Coordinates of N, CA and C and ligand atoms in Angstrom, one line a residue:
M23 N -9.5 -23.2 0.6 CA -9.4 -22.2 1.4 C -9.2 -22.7 2.3
F24 N -8.2 -21.8 3.4 CA -8.2 -22.3 4.8 C -8.5 -20.9 5.6
I25 N -8.5 -19.9 5.2 CA -9.0 -18.6 5.9 C -10.8 -18.5 5.8
G26 N -11.1 -19.0 7.1 CA -12.7 -18.8 7.2 C -13.0 -19.9 7.2
Q27 N -12.3 -21.2 7.1 CA -13.2 -22.4 7.0 C -13.8 -22.8 8.7
V28 N -13.0 -22.4 9.6 CA -13.5 -22.2 10.8 C -14.0 -20.8 11.1
F29 N -15.1 -20.6 11.5 CA -15.5 -19.4 11.4 C -16.8 -19.3 12.6
Y30 N -16.4 -18.4 13.6 CA -17.1 -18.3 14.5 C -18.0 -16.9 14.1
D31 N -19.1 -16.8 14.4 CA -20.3 -15.7 13.9 C -21.1 -15.5 15.0
L32 N -20.2 -14.9 15.9 CA -21.2 -14.3 17.3 C -22.2 -13.3 17.0
P33 N -23.3 -13.0 17.5 CA -24.4 -12.5 17.4 C -23.7 -11.4 18.3
E34 N -23.1 -11.4 19.1 CA -22.4 -10.1 19.7 C -21.3 -10.8 20.7
V35 N -20.1 -9.4 20.8 CA -19.2 -9.7 21.6 C -18.4 -8.7 21.9
T36 N -17.5 -8.2 22.9 CA -17.1 -7.4 23.4 C -15.9 -7.0 22.5
S37 N -14.9 -7.7 21.9 CA -14.1 -7.8 20.9 C -13.6 -8.9 20.4
T38 N -13.7 -8.8 18.7 CA -13.4 -9.7 18.2 C -11.8 -10.6 18.5
N39 N -11.0 -9.2 18.3 CA -9.7 -9.9 19.0 C -9.3 -10.6 20.5
A40 N -10.4 -9.9 21.2 CA -10.1 -10.6 22.8 C -11.0 -11.9 22.5
Y41 N -11.8 -12.0 21.8 CA -12.3 -13.6 22.0 C -11.2 -14.4 21.1
A42 N -10.7 -13.7 20.2 CA -9.6 -14.5 19.4 C -8.5 -14.9 20.2
L43 N -8.1 -13.9 21.2 CA -6.8 -14.1 22.1 C -7.1 -15.3 23.1
S44 N -8.5 -15.1 23.5 CA -8.9 -15.9 24.7 C -9.0 -17.2 24.1
L45 N -9.1 -17.8 22.5 CA -9.5 -19.0 21.9 C -8.0 -19.5 22.2
L46 N -7.0 -18.6 21.4 CA -5.7 -18.8 21.4 C -5.1 -19.5 22.9
S47 N -5.6 -18.7 24.3 CA -5.1 -19.1 25.3 C -5.6 -20.6 26.0
Q48 N -6.5 -21.0 25.2 CA -7.2 -22.3 25.7 C -6.9 -23.5 24.7
G49 N -6.0 -23.1 23.5 CA -5.8 -24.4 22.8 C -4.9 -23.7 21.5
R50 N -5.1 -24.5 20.6 CA -4.6 -24.1 19.7 C -5.6 -24.4 18.0
P51 N -6.5 -23.4 18.1 CA -7.6 -23.4 17.0 C -6.8 -23.2 15.6
A52 N -7.4 -23.9 14.7 CA -7.3 -24.0 13.1 C -6.6 -23.1 12.7
E53 N -5.4 -22.9 12.1 CA -5.2 -21.5 11.3 C -6.0 -21.3 10.3
G54 N -6.3 -19.9 10.6 CA -7.8 -19.2 9.7 C -9.0 -19.4 10.1
T55 N -8.9 -19.7 11.6 CA -10.1 -19.6 12.1 C -10.5 -17.9 12.3
V56 N -11.7 -17.5 11.9 CA -12.0 -16.4 11.8 C -13.4 -16.6 12.5
V57 N -13.2 -15.0 13.6 CA -13.9 -15.0 14.7 C -14.4 -13.2 14.3
S58 N -16.0 -13.6 14.0 CA -16.6 -12.3 13.1 C -17.9 -11.7 14.1
T59 N -18.4 -10.5 13.7 CA -19.7 -10.1 14.8 C -20.1 -8.9 14.0
F60 N -21.6 -8.7 13.8 CA -21.9 -7.3 13.4 C -22.5 -6.4 14.9
C61 N -21.9 -7.3 15.9 CA -22.3 -6.2 17.2 C -21.0 -6.4 17.9
Q62 N -20.4 -5.4 18.0 CA -18.8 -5.4 18.8 C -19.1 -4.0 19.8
T63 N -19.2 -4.5 21.2 CA -19.9 -3.3 21.8 C -18.3 -3.0 22.9
A64 N -17.0 -3.3 22.6 CA -16.1 -2.6 23.1 C -14.9 -3.0 22.1
G65 N -15.3 -2.4 20.8 CA -14.0 -2.7 20.0 C -12.8 -2.2 20.3
R66 N -11.5 -2.7 20.1 CA -10.3 -2.3 20.2 C -9.8 -1.5 19.3
G67 N -8.9 -0.2 19.4 CA -8.1 0.2 18.1 C -6.8 0.2 18.7
Q68 N -6.1 0.7 17.7 CA -4.5 1.1 17.9 C -4.8 2.3 19.0
Q69 N -3.4 1.9 19.6 CA -3.0 2.9 20.8 C -4.2 3.1 21.8
G70 N -4.6 1.6 22.2 CA -5.6 1.8 23.5 C -6.8 2.6 23.0
N71 N -7.1 3.0 21.9 CA -8.1 3.4 21.3 C -9.7 2.4 21.0
H72 N -10.8 3.6 20.9 CA -12.0 2.6 21.3 C -11.9 2.5 19.1
W73 N -12.5 1.5 19.2 CA -13.0 1.2 17.6 C -14.8 1.3 17.5
E74 N -15.2 2.4 16.9 CA -16.9 2.5 16.8 C -16.9 1.9 15.6
S75 N -18.0 0.9 15.8 CA -18.9 0.4 14.8 C -20.4 -0.1 15.2
E76 N -21.1 0.6 14.2 CA -22.4 0.8 14.7 C -23.0 -0.7 14.4
P77 N -23.9 -1.3 15.1 CA -24.5 -2.7 14.9 C -25.3 -3.1 14.0
G78 N -24.7 -4.0 13.3 CA -25.3 -4.8 12.2 C -24.7 -3.8 10.7
K79 N -24.1 -2.8 10.6 CA -23.6 -2.6 9.7 C -22.2 -2.4 8.9
N80 N -21.4 -3.2 9.8 CA -19.9 -3.1 9.5 C -19.4 -4.5 9.3
I81 N -18.2 -4.9 8.8 CA -17.3 -5.8 9.4 C -16.1 -5.7 10.5
A82 N -16.6 -6.4 11.3 CA -15.4 -6.7 12.4 C -15.2 -8.1 12.6
L83 N -13.7 -8.4 12.4 CA -13.4 -9.3 12.3 C -11.9 -9.8 12.9
S84 N -11.7 -11.0 13.4 CA -10.2 -11.2 13.3 C -9.8 -12.4 12.8
V85 N -8.6 -12.3 12.8 CA -7.9 -13.7 12.2 C -7.1 -14.5 12.9
L86 N -7.0 -15.7 12.8 CA -5.9 -16.4 13.7 C -4.9 -17.2 12.9
L87 N -3.7 -16.5 12.5 CA -2.6 -17.2 11.9 C -1.3 -17.3 12.4
Y88 N -0.3 -18.5 12.3 CA 0.6 -19.1 12.6 C 1.5 -18.7 12.0
P89 N 2.0 -17.5 11.7 CA 3.3 -16.9 10.8 C 4.8 -17.2 11.2
D90 N 4.8 -18.5 12.3 CA 6.1 -19.1 12.6 C 7.0 -18.6 11.9
F91 N 7.2 -18.9 10.2 CA 8.0 -18.7 9.4 C 8.6 -17.3 9.9
L92 N 8.5 -16.5 10.2 CA 8.5 -15.2 10.2 C 9.3 -14.5 11.5
E93 N 10.7 -14.2 11.3 CA 11.5 -13.9 12.3 C 10.6 -12.5 13.1
L94 N 10.7 -12.3 14.6 CA 10.2 -11.0 14.9 C 10.4 -9.5 14.1
R95 N 12.1 -10.0 13.6 CA 12.0 -8.6 12.8 C 11.8 -8.3 11.7
Q96 N 11.0 -9.6 11.1 CA 10.3 -9.2 9.7 C 8.9 -8.9 9.9
Q97 N 8.5 -8.5 11.2 CA 6.9 -8.5 11.4 C 6.4 -7.6 10.5
F98 N 7.0 -6.6 10.0 CA 6.2 -5.8 9.0 C 5.8 -6.3 8.0
F99 N 6.3 -6.9 7.5 CA 5.8 -7.7 6.3 C 4.4 -8.2 6.5
L100 N 4.4 -8.8 7.6 CA 2.7 -9.5 7.8 C 1.8 -7.9 7.9
N101 N 2.4 -7.4 8.6 CA 1.7 -5.9 8.6 C 1.1 -5.7 6.9
M102 N 2.2 -5.5 5.8 CA 1.7 -5.3 4.4 C 1.2 -6.1 3.7
A103 N 1.1 -7.6 4.5 CA 0.1 -8.5 3.8 C -1.2 -8.2 4.0
I104 N -1.3 -7.7 5.4 CA -2.9 -7.7 5.7 C -3.5 -6.3 5.5
S105 N -2.9 -5.4 5.6 CA -3.1 -4.3 5.0 C -3.3 -4.4 3.2
L106 N -2.6 -5.0 2.5 CA -2.9 -5.2 1.1 C -4.3 -5.7 1.2
A107 N -4.4 -6.8 2.0 CA -5.6 -7.7 1.7 C -6.8 -6.7 1.9
V108 N -6.6 -6.0 2.8 CA -7.9 -5.1 3.1 C -8.3 -3.9 2.1
C109 N -6.9 -3.3 1.6 CA -6.9 -2.7 0.5 C -7.5 -3.0 -0.8
D110 N -7.1 -4.5 -1.2 CA -7.4 -4.8 -2.2 C -8.9 -5.3 -2.1
L111 N -9.5 -5.6 -0.9 CA -11.1 -5.5 -0.8 C -11.8 -4.6 -1.1
V112 N -11.2 -3.4 -0.3 CA -11.8 -1.9 -0.8 C -11.7 -1.9 -2.0
A113 N -10.7 -1.8 -2.6 CA -10.7 -1.4 -3.8 C -11.4 -2.0 -4.6
D114 N -11.8 -3.5 -4.5 CA -12.5 -4.1 -5.3 C -14.1 -3.5 -5.5
C115 N -14.2 -2.5 -4.7 CA -15.5 -1.9 -4.5 C -15.5 -0.5 -5.2
L116 N -14.2 0.3 -5.0 CA -14.0 1.8 -5.2 C -13.0 1.5 -6.0
P117 N -13.3 1.8 -7.5 CA -12.1 1.8 -8.3 C -10.6 2.7 -8.0
E118 N -11.0 3.8 -7.2 CA -9.9 5.3 -7.2 C -9.9 5.5 -5.9
G119 N -8.8 5.6 -5.6 CA -8.4 6.5 -4.1 C -8.0 6.0 -3.0
V120 N -8.2 4.4 -3.2 CA -7.9 3.7 -1.8 C -6.7 3.8 -1.9
R121 N -5.8 4.1 -0.5 CA -4.5 3.7 -0.2 C -4.3 3.4 1.3
I122 N -2.9 2.7 1.4 CA -2.8 2.4 2.9 C -1.9 3.5 3.5
K123 N -2.4 4.3 4.5 CA -1.9 5.0 5.4 C -1.1 4.3 6.6
W124 N 0.5 4.6 6.1 CA 1.4 4.2 7.5 C 0.8 4.0 8.6
P125 N 0.9 2.8 9.6 CA 1.1 1.6 9.1 C 0.4 0.8 8.6
N126 N -1.0 0.9 8.7 CA -2.1 0.1 8.3 C -3.4 0.6 8.8
D127 N -3.6 2.0 8.3 CA -4.9 2.4 8.0 C -5.3 2.2 6.5
I128 N -6.8 2.1 6.3 CA -6.9 2.4 5.1 C -7.7 3.4 4.9
Y129 N -7.3 4.1 3.7 CA -7.8 5.4 3.3 C -8.5 5.4 2.0
V130 N -10.0 6.5 2.0 CA -10.3 6.7 0.8 C -10.1 8.2 0.5
G131 N -9.2 8.6 -0.5 CA -8.9 10.0 -0.3 C -8.3 10.4 0.9
D132 N -8.9 11.5 1.8 CA -8.2 11.6 2.8 C -9.2 11.2 4.3
R133 N -9.9 10.0 4.0 CA -11.1 9.7 5.0 C -10.6 8.0 5.1
K134 N -10.9 7.7 6.3 CA -10.4 6.7 7.1 C -11.6 5.5 7.0
I135 N -11.6 4.6 6.2 CA -12.6 3.5 6.1 C -12.1 2.2 6.6
A136 N -11.3 1.8 7.0 CA -11.0 0.6 7.6 C -9.5 0.6 8.5
G137 N -10.0 -0.2 9.6 CA -8.4 -0.2 10.8 C -8.1 -1.4 10.8
I138 N -6.9 -1.6 11.6 CA -6.3 -2.9 11.4 C -5.4 -3.1 13.0
L139 N -5.8 -4.1 13.9 CA -5.0 -4.4 14.9 C -4.7 -5.7 14.8
I140 N -3.5 -5.6 14.8 CA -2.6 -6.9 14.9 C -2.1 -7.2 16.2
Q141 N -2.4 -8.4 16.7 CA -1.5 -8.6 18.0 C -0.9 -9.9 18.1
N142 N 0.6 -9.9 18.5 CA 1.2 -11.4 17.9 C 1.7 -12.0 19.3
T143 N 1.7 -13.3 19.2 CA 2.4 -13.7 20.4 C 3.5 -14.3 20.0
T144 N 4.6 -14.0 20.7 CA 6.2 -14.4 19.9 C 6.7 -15.7 21.0
S145 N 7.6 -16.2 20.6 CA 8.3 -17.4 20.9 C 9.8 -17.2 20.6
N146 N 10.8 -17.4 21.4 CA 12.1 -17.3 20.7 C 12.0 -15.8 19.9
K147 N 12.5 -16.1 18.6 CA 12.6 -15.1 17.7 C 11.7 -15.2 17.0
N148 N 10.4 -15.9 17.0 CA 9.6 -15.8 15.7 C 8.2 -15.5 16.2
I149 N 7.5 -15.3 15.5 CA 6.0 -14.9 15.7 C 5.3 -16.2 15.9
S150 N 4.8 -16.5 16.9 CA 4.0 -18.1 16.9 C 2.8 -18.0 16.6
A151 N 2.0 -16.6 16.9 CA 0.7 -16.7 16.8 C 0.0 -15.2 16.2
T152 N -0.7 -15.0 15.7 CA -1.3 -13.5 15.6 C -2.5 -13.7 14.9
V153 N -3.4 -12.5 15.8 CA -4.5 -12.1 15.6 C -4.4 -11.2 15.1
A154 N -5.1 -10.8 13.9 CA -5.4 -9.6 13.0 C -6.6 -9.4 13.3
G155 N -7.0 -8.3 13.2 CA -8.3 -7.7 13.9 C -8.8 -6.7 12.6
I156 N -9.9 -6.7 12.2 CA -9.8 -5.9 11.2 C -11.4 -5.2 10.9
G157 N -11.3 -3.9 11.2 CA -13.1 -3.5 11.4 C -12.8 -2.3 9.7
I158 N -14.0 -2.6 9.1 CA -14.2 -2.1 7.8 C -15.7 -1.4 8.0
N159 N -15.7 0.1 7.6 CA -16.7 0.7 7.7 C -17.6 0.2 6.4
I160 N -18.7 -0.5 6.5 CA -19.6 -0.6 5.6 C -20.5 0.4 5.4
N161 N -21.7 0.1 5.9 CA -23.0 0.5 5.3 C -23.3 1.9 6.5
Q162 N -22.5 1.8 7.3 CA -22.7 3.2 8.7 C -22.6 4.4 8.1
T163 N -23.4 5.5 8.2 CA -23.5 6.7 7.5 C -23.1 7.7 8.6
Q164 N -23.4 7.5 9.9 CA -23.2 8.6 10.9 C -22.1 8.0 11.7
F165 N -21.4 9.0 12.0 CA -19.9 8.4 13.2 C -20.0 9.4 14.3
L166 N -19.9 8.9 15.5 CA -19.7 9.5 16.8 C -18.1 10.1 16.9
T167 N -17.3 9.5 16.4 CA -15.9 9.8 16.5 C -15.6 10.7 15.5
K168 N -15.0 11.8 15.7 CA -14.9 12.8 14.6 C -13.4 12.4 13.5
P169 N -12.3 12.6 14.2 CA -10.9 12.4 13.7 C -10.8 10.8 13.9
P170 N -10.3 10.1 12.7 CA -9.6 10.8 11.5 C -10.4 10.5 10.6
N171 N -11.6 11.4 10.3 CA -12.3 11.3 9.5 C -13.0 10.1 8.5
P172 N -13.9 9.6 9.4 CA -14.2 8.4 8.9 C -15.0 8.2 7.6
T173 N -15.1 7.3 7.0 CA -15.9 7.3 6.1 C -16.7 5.7 5.9
S174 N -17.7 5.3 5.0 CA -17.8 4.1 4.6 C -17.9 3.5 3.1
L175 N -18.2 2.4 2.9 CA -18.4 2.2 1.6 C -19.7 2.4 1.2
R176 N -20.5 2.6 1.9 CA -22.4 3.4 1.9 C -21.5 4.5 1.5
L177 N -21.3 5.6 2.1 CA -20.8 7.1 2.1 C -20.3 7.4 0.3
E178 N -18.9 6.4 0.5 CA -18.4 6.7 -0.9 C -19.1 6.4 -2.1
T179 N -20.1 5.1 -2.1 CA -20.8 4.6 -3.3 C -22.0 4.9 -3.4
G180 N -22.9 5.7 -2.3 CA -24.3 5.7 -2.3 C -24.9 4.4 -2.3
L181 N -24.3 3.5 -2.0 CA -25.0 1.8 -2.0 C -24.9 1.1 -0.5
D182 N -26.2 0.4 -0.6 CA -25.7 -0.6 0.6 C -25.1 -1.9 0.2
H183 N -24.2 -2.2 1.2 CA -23.3 -3.5 0.4 C -23.7 -4.7 1.3
N184 N -23.7 -5.9 0.6 CA -23.8 -6.8 1.6 C -22.6 -7.9 2.4
L185 N -23.0 -7.1 3.6 CA -21.7 -7.9 4.6 C -21.5 -9.2 4.3
H186 N -21.8 -10.4 4.2 CA -21.4 -11.7 4.4 C -20.8 -11.7 3.0
E187 N -21.3 -11.1 1.7 CA -20.5 -11.5 0.7 C -19.2 -10.6 0.9
L188 N -19.3 -9.5 1.2 CA -17.9 -9.1 1.7 C -16.8 -9.8 2.2
I189 N -17.6 -10.4 3.2 CA -16.8 -11.2 4.4 C -15.8 -12.3 3.6
A190 N -16.8 -13.0 2.7 CA -16.1 -14.1 2.1 C -15.1 -13.7 1.1
Q191 N -15.2 -12.6 0.4 CA -14.4 -12.1 -0.4 C -13.0 -11.4 0.3
L192 N -13.1 -11.0 1.7 CA -12.2 -10.4 2.5 C -11.0 -11.8 2.7
C193 N -11.9 -12.7 3.2 CA -11.1 -14.3 3.4 C -10.3 -14.8 2.1
L194 N -11.0 -14.7 1.0 CA -10.2 -15.0 0.0 C -9.0 -13.6 -0.5
R195 N -9.4 -12.7 -0.2 CA -8.1 -11.3 -0.3 C -6.4 -11.9 0.9
L196 N -7.2 -11.9 2.2 CA -6.3 -12.3 3.2 C -5.6 -13.9 2.8
E197 N -6.2 -14.5 2.4 CA -5.7 -15.8 1.9 C -4.5 -15.7 1.0
Q198 N -4.8 -15.0 0.0 CA -3.7 -15.0 -1.1 C -3.0 -14.0 -0.7
R199 N -3.1 -12.6 0.0 CA -1.7 -12.1 0.6 C -0.9 -13.0 1.6
F200 N -1.4 -13.6 2.4 CA -1.0 -14.8 3.6 C 0.2 -15.8 3.0
L201 N -0.6 -16.2 2.0 CA 0.0 -17.3 1.0 C 1.8 -16.7 0.3
L202 N 1.5 -15.5 0.0 CA 2.4 -15.1 -0.8 C 3.5 -14.6 0.4
L203 N 3.3 -14.2 1.4 CA 3.8 -13.8 2.7 C 4.8 -15.5 2.9
R204 N 3.7 -16.5 2.9 CA 4.5 -17.9 3.4 C 5.6 -18.1 2.4
E205 N 5.3 -18.3 1.1 CA 6.1 -18.3 0.4 C 7.3 -17.2 0.1
G206 N 7.2 -16.2 1.3 CA 8.5 -15.3 1.0 C 8.7 -14.7 0.1
Q207 N 7.4 -14.0 -0.7 CA 7.5 -13.1 -1.9 C 7.4 -11.9 -1.1
N208 N 8.6 -11.5 -0.2 CA 8.5 -10.3 0.9 C 8.9 -9.0 0.3
R209 N 9.5 -9.4 -1.0 CA 9.9 -7.9 -2.0 C 8.9 -7.5 -2.5
L210 N 8.3 -8.6 -3.1 CA 6.9 -8.4 -4.0 C 5.6 -7.6 -3.2
L211 N 5.6 -8.1 -1.8 CA 4.4 -7.4 -1.1 C 5.1 -6.2 -0.3
H212 N 6.5 -5.8 -0.6 CA 6.8 -4.3 -0.1 C 6.9 -3.5 -1.2
M213 N 6.8 -4.1 -2.7 CA 6.7 -3.3 -3.5 C 5.5 -2.7 -3.7
Q214 N 4.2 -3.8 -3.5 CA 3.0 -3.3 -3.7 C 2.6 -2.5 -2.6
Y215 N 3.1 -2.6 -1.4 CA 2.7 -1.8 -0.1 C 3.1 -0.6 -0.8
L216 N 4.2 -0.1 -1.4 CA 4.8 1.1 -1.4 C 3.6 1.9 -2.5
A217 N 3.5 0.9 -3.7 CA 2.5 1.2 -4.6 C 1.1 1.8 -4.1
N218 N 0.9 1.3 -3.3 CA -0.4 1.8 -2.6 C -0.3 2.8 -1.2
L219 N 0.8 3.4 -1.2 CA 1.0 3.9 0.3 C 0.5 5.6 -0.1
Y220 N -0.2 6.0 0.6 CA -0.9 7.0 1.0 C 0.4 8.0 1.3
R221 N 0.3 9.1 -0.1 CA 1.3 10.2 0.3 C 2.5 9.6 0.0
F222 N 2.8 8.5 -0.7 CA 3.9 7.9 -1.0 C 4.6 9.2 -2.0
D223 N 5.9 10.0 -1.9 CA 6.6 10.5 -2.6 C 5.8 11.5 -3.2
T224 N 5.1 12.4 -2.4 CA 4.2 13.5 -2.6 C 4.6 14.3 -1.3
P225 N 5.0 15.7 -1.7 CA 5.3 16.4 -0.5 C 4.1 16.9 0.2
A226 N 4.6 16.6 1.5 CA 3.3 16.3 2.5 C 3.7 17.4 3.4
R227 N 3.0 17.6 4.7 CA 3.1 18.4 6.1 C 3.1 17.3 7.0
F228 N 3.8 17.2 7.8 CA 3.6 16.6 9.2 C 4.1 17.0 10.3
Q229 N 3.8 16.3 11.5 CA 4.0 17.2 12.9 C 5.0 16.0 13.6
R230 N 6.1 16.6 14.2 CA 7.0 15.6 15.1 C 6.1 15.8 16.6
D231 N 6.2 14.5 17.5 CA 5.7 14.4 18.6 C 6.2 15.5 19.6
N232 N 7.1 16.2 19.1 CA 7.3 17.9 20.0 C 6.4 18.8 19.9
G233 N 5.8 18.6 18.4 CA 4.9 19.8 18.1 C 5.5 20.3 16.8
T234 N 6.9 20.2 16.4 CA 7.5 20.9 15.5 C 6.6 20.4 14.3
L235 N 6.3 21.6 13.1 CA 6.0 21.0 11.9 C 6.8 20.9 10.8
F236 N 7.1 20.4 9.8 CA 7.8 20.2 8.6 C 7.1 19.5 7.8
E237 N 8.1 19.7 6.3 CA 7.7 19.6 4.9 C 8.3 18.4 4.7
G238 N 8.1 17.2 4.2 CA 8.6 16.0 3.7 C 8.3 15.6 2.8
L239 N 9.0 13.8 1.8 CA 8.1 13.5 0.9 C 8.6 12.2 1.6
I240 N 7.9 11.1 1.5 CA 7.7 9.6 2.1 C 8.4 9.2 1.0
T241 N 9.5 8.5 1.6 CA 10.8 7.8 0.6 C 10.2 6.2 0.9
G242 N 9.7 5.7 1.6 CA 10.0 4.1 2.2 C 9.4 3.9 3.3
I243 N 9.6 2.4 3.5 CA 9.5 2.2 5.0 C 10.9 1.2 5.0
D244 N 11.7 1.3 6.2 CA 12.9 0.8 6.4 C 12.5 -0.7 7.3
E245 N 14.0 -1.2 7.4 CA 14.0 -2.7 7.3 C 12.7 -2.9 8.5
S246 N 12.6 -1.9 9.6 CA 11.9 -2.0 11.1 C 10.4 -1.7 10.8
G247 N 10.2 -1.4 9.6 CA 9.0 -0.7 9.7 C 8.7 0.5 9.9
R248 N 9.8 1.6 9.9 CA 9.6 2.9 10.5 C 9.2 3.3 9.2
L249 N 8.7 5.0 8.9 CA 8.4 5.3 7.8 C 9.8 6.1 7.7
R250 N 10.2 6.3 6.1 CA 11.1 7.0 6.0 C 10.5 8.4 5.1
I251 N 11.2 9.4 5.7 CA 10.9 10.7 5.0 C 12.0 11.6 4.9
R252 N 11.6 12.3 3.6 CA 13.1 12.9 3.1 C 12.8 14.2 3.6
I253 N 13.5 15.2 4.5 CA 13.5 16.6 4.6 C 14.7 17.2 4.5
G254 N 14.5 18.2 3.6 CA 15.3 19.0 2.3 C 16.3 18.0 2.0
Q255 N 17.5 17.9 2.5 CA 18.8 16.9 1.8 C 19.1 15.7 2.5
R256 N 17.9 15.5 3.8 CA 18.4 14.2 4.6 C 16.9 13.6 4.6
E257 N 17.4 12.4 4.9 CA 16.6 11.3 5.2 C 16.2 10.8 6.7
E258 N 14.9 10.7 7.1 CA 14.8 10.3 8.9 C 13.6 9.4 8.8
S259 N 13.8 8.4 9.7 CA 13.0 7.3 10.0 C 12.2 7.4 11.3
F260 N 11.1 7.6 11.1 CA 9.8 8.0 12.2 C 9.2 6.2 12.8
D261 N 9.3 6.4 14.2 CA 8.5 5.3 14.8 C 7.1 5.6 14.6
L262 N 5.6 4.8 14.9 CA 4.7 5.2 14.8 C 4.8 5.9 16.5
K263 N 4.0 6.8 16.7 CA 3.6 7.9 18.1 C 4.4 8.7 17.5
T264 N 5.8 9.0 16.7 CA 6.6 10.3 16.9 C 6.3 11.0 15.7
I265 N 5.1 10.9 14.9 CA 4.7 11.6 13.6 C 3.3 11.6 13.6
R266 N 3.0 12.9 12.8 CA 1.6 12.7 12.8 C 1.4 13.5 11.2
F267 N 0.9 12.8 10.5 CA 0.1 13.6 9.0 C -0.7 14.7 9.7
L268 N -0.2 15.9 8.6 CA -1.3 17.3 8.5 C -2.0 16.9 7.6
Ligands
BTN5 C1 -7.6 0.9 14.5 O1 -7.3 1.6 15.5 O2 -7.6 1.7 13.4 C2 -7.8 -0.4 14.5 C3 -9.2 -1.0 14.3 C4 -9.2 -2.4 14.5 C5 -10.5 -2.6 14.8 C6 -11.1 -3.8 14.5 S1 -12.5 -4.7 14.5 C7 -12.2 -6.4 14.7 C8 -11.4 -6.3 15.5 N1 -11.7 -6.4 17.1 C9 -11.8 -5.0 17.9 O3 -11.5 -5.3 18.8 N2 -10.7 -4.6 17.1 C10 -10.6 -4.7 15.9

């Protein structure tokens, strides 16, 4: 196992992603280095949002990877691999209803249980380094931030879970998925991503960034990682921020 072989277990930190990025700026830490904390005071979410995590209750960690074999235009495969690994872990604990909400939220039913923040460093046309930040709600039962409907393993199973065991399992799941990516199994990752995609091939309502509502069917992900939706007789690709699930 290389993921988690070097492991920073920090009593408290503003953001494990920020910490991992600062390690990267000082040198070249071993691939698979994990920065983890049970007390993250300024967790970063997607689109500049804050990531809420009650101290001592949840997983908040970042993994350092060097996927320099991936071209920039293939970066969504990295997203697929990481999302699938987190989905695998949650599904190990919950047999039903675990899905990946495009692009990389993990949902149980209509509730978000985990979020992923991937920060890439690029050189020429390749991804030279990645910090994959993962937050999974484990034993937290009350949340301050309402949308988007947070849940946790504890809320879903009624049981407390052992954070250390889950972190070890997450490292394993990440390693399995990252090795597939390194082997070039992009088609397999793509297929499995779609097989686990929230509302895939299901009529659903969406909202455009201009406020217009419409009904459509998710048909897949295009080469740039955009969401493909069939609306009536035609298909459209959507970038992040241009569409909202209702
Ligand atoms: C999201 O908005 O859904 C992404 C949330 C990502 C949160 C994790 S927690 C560990 C890592 N460190 C951070 O500051 N953010 C990520």
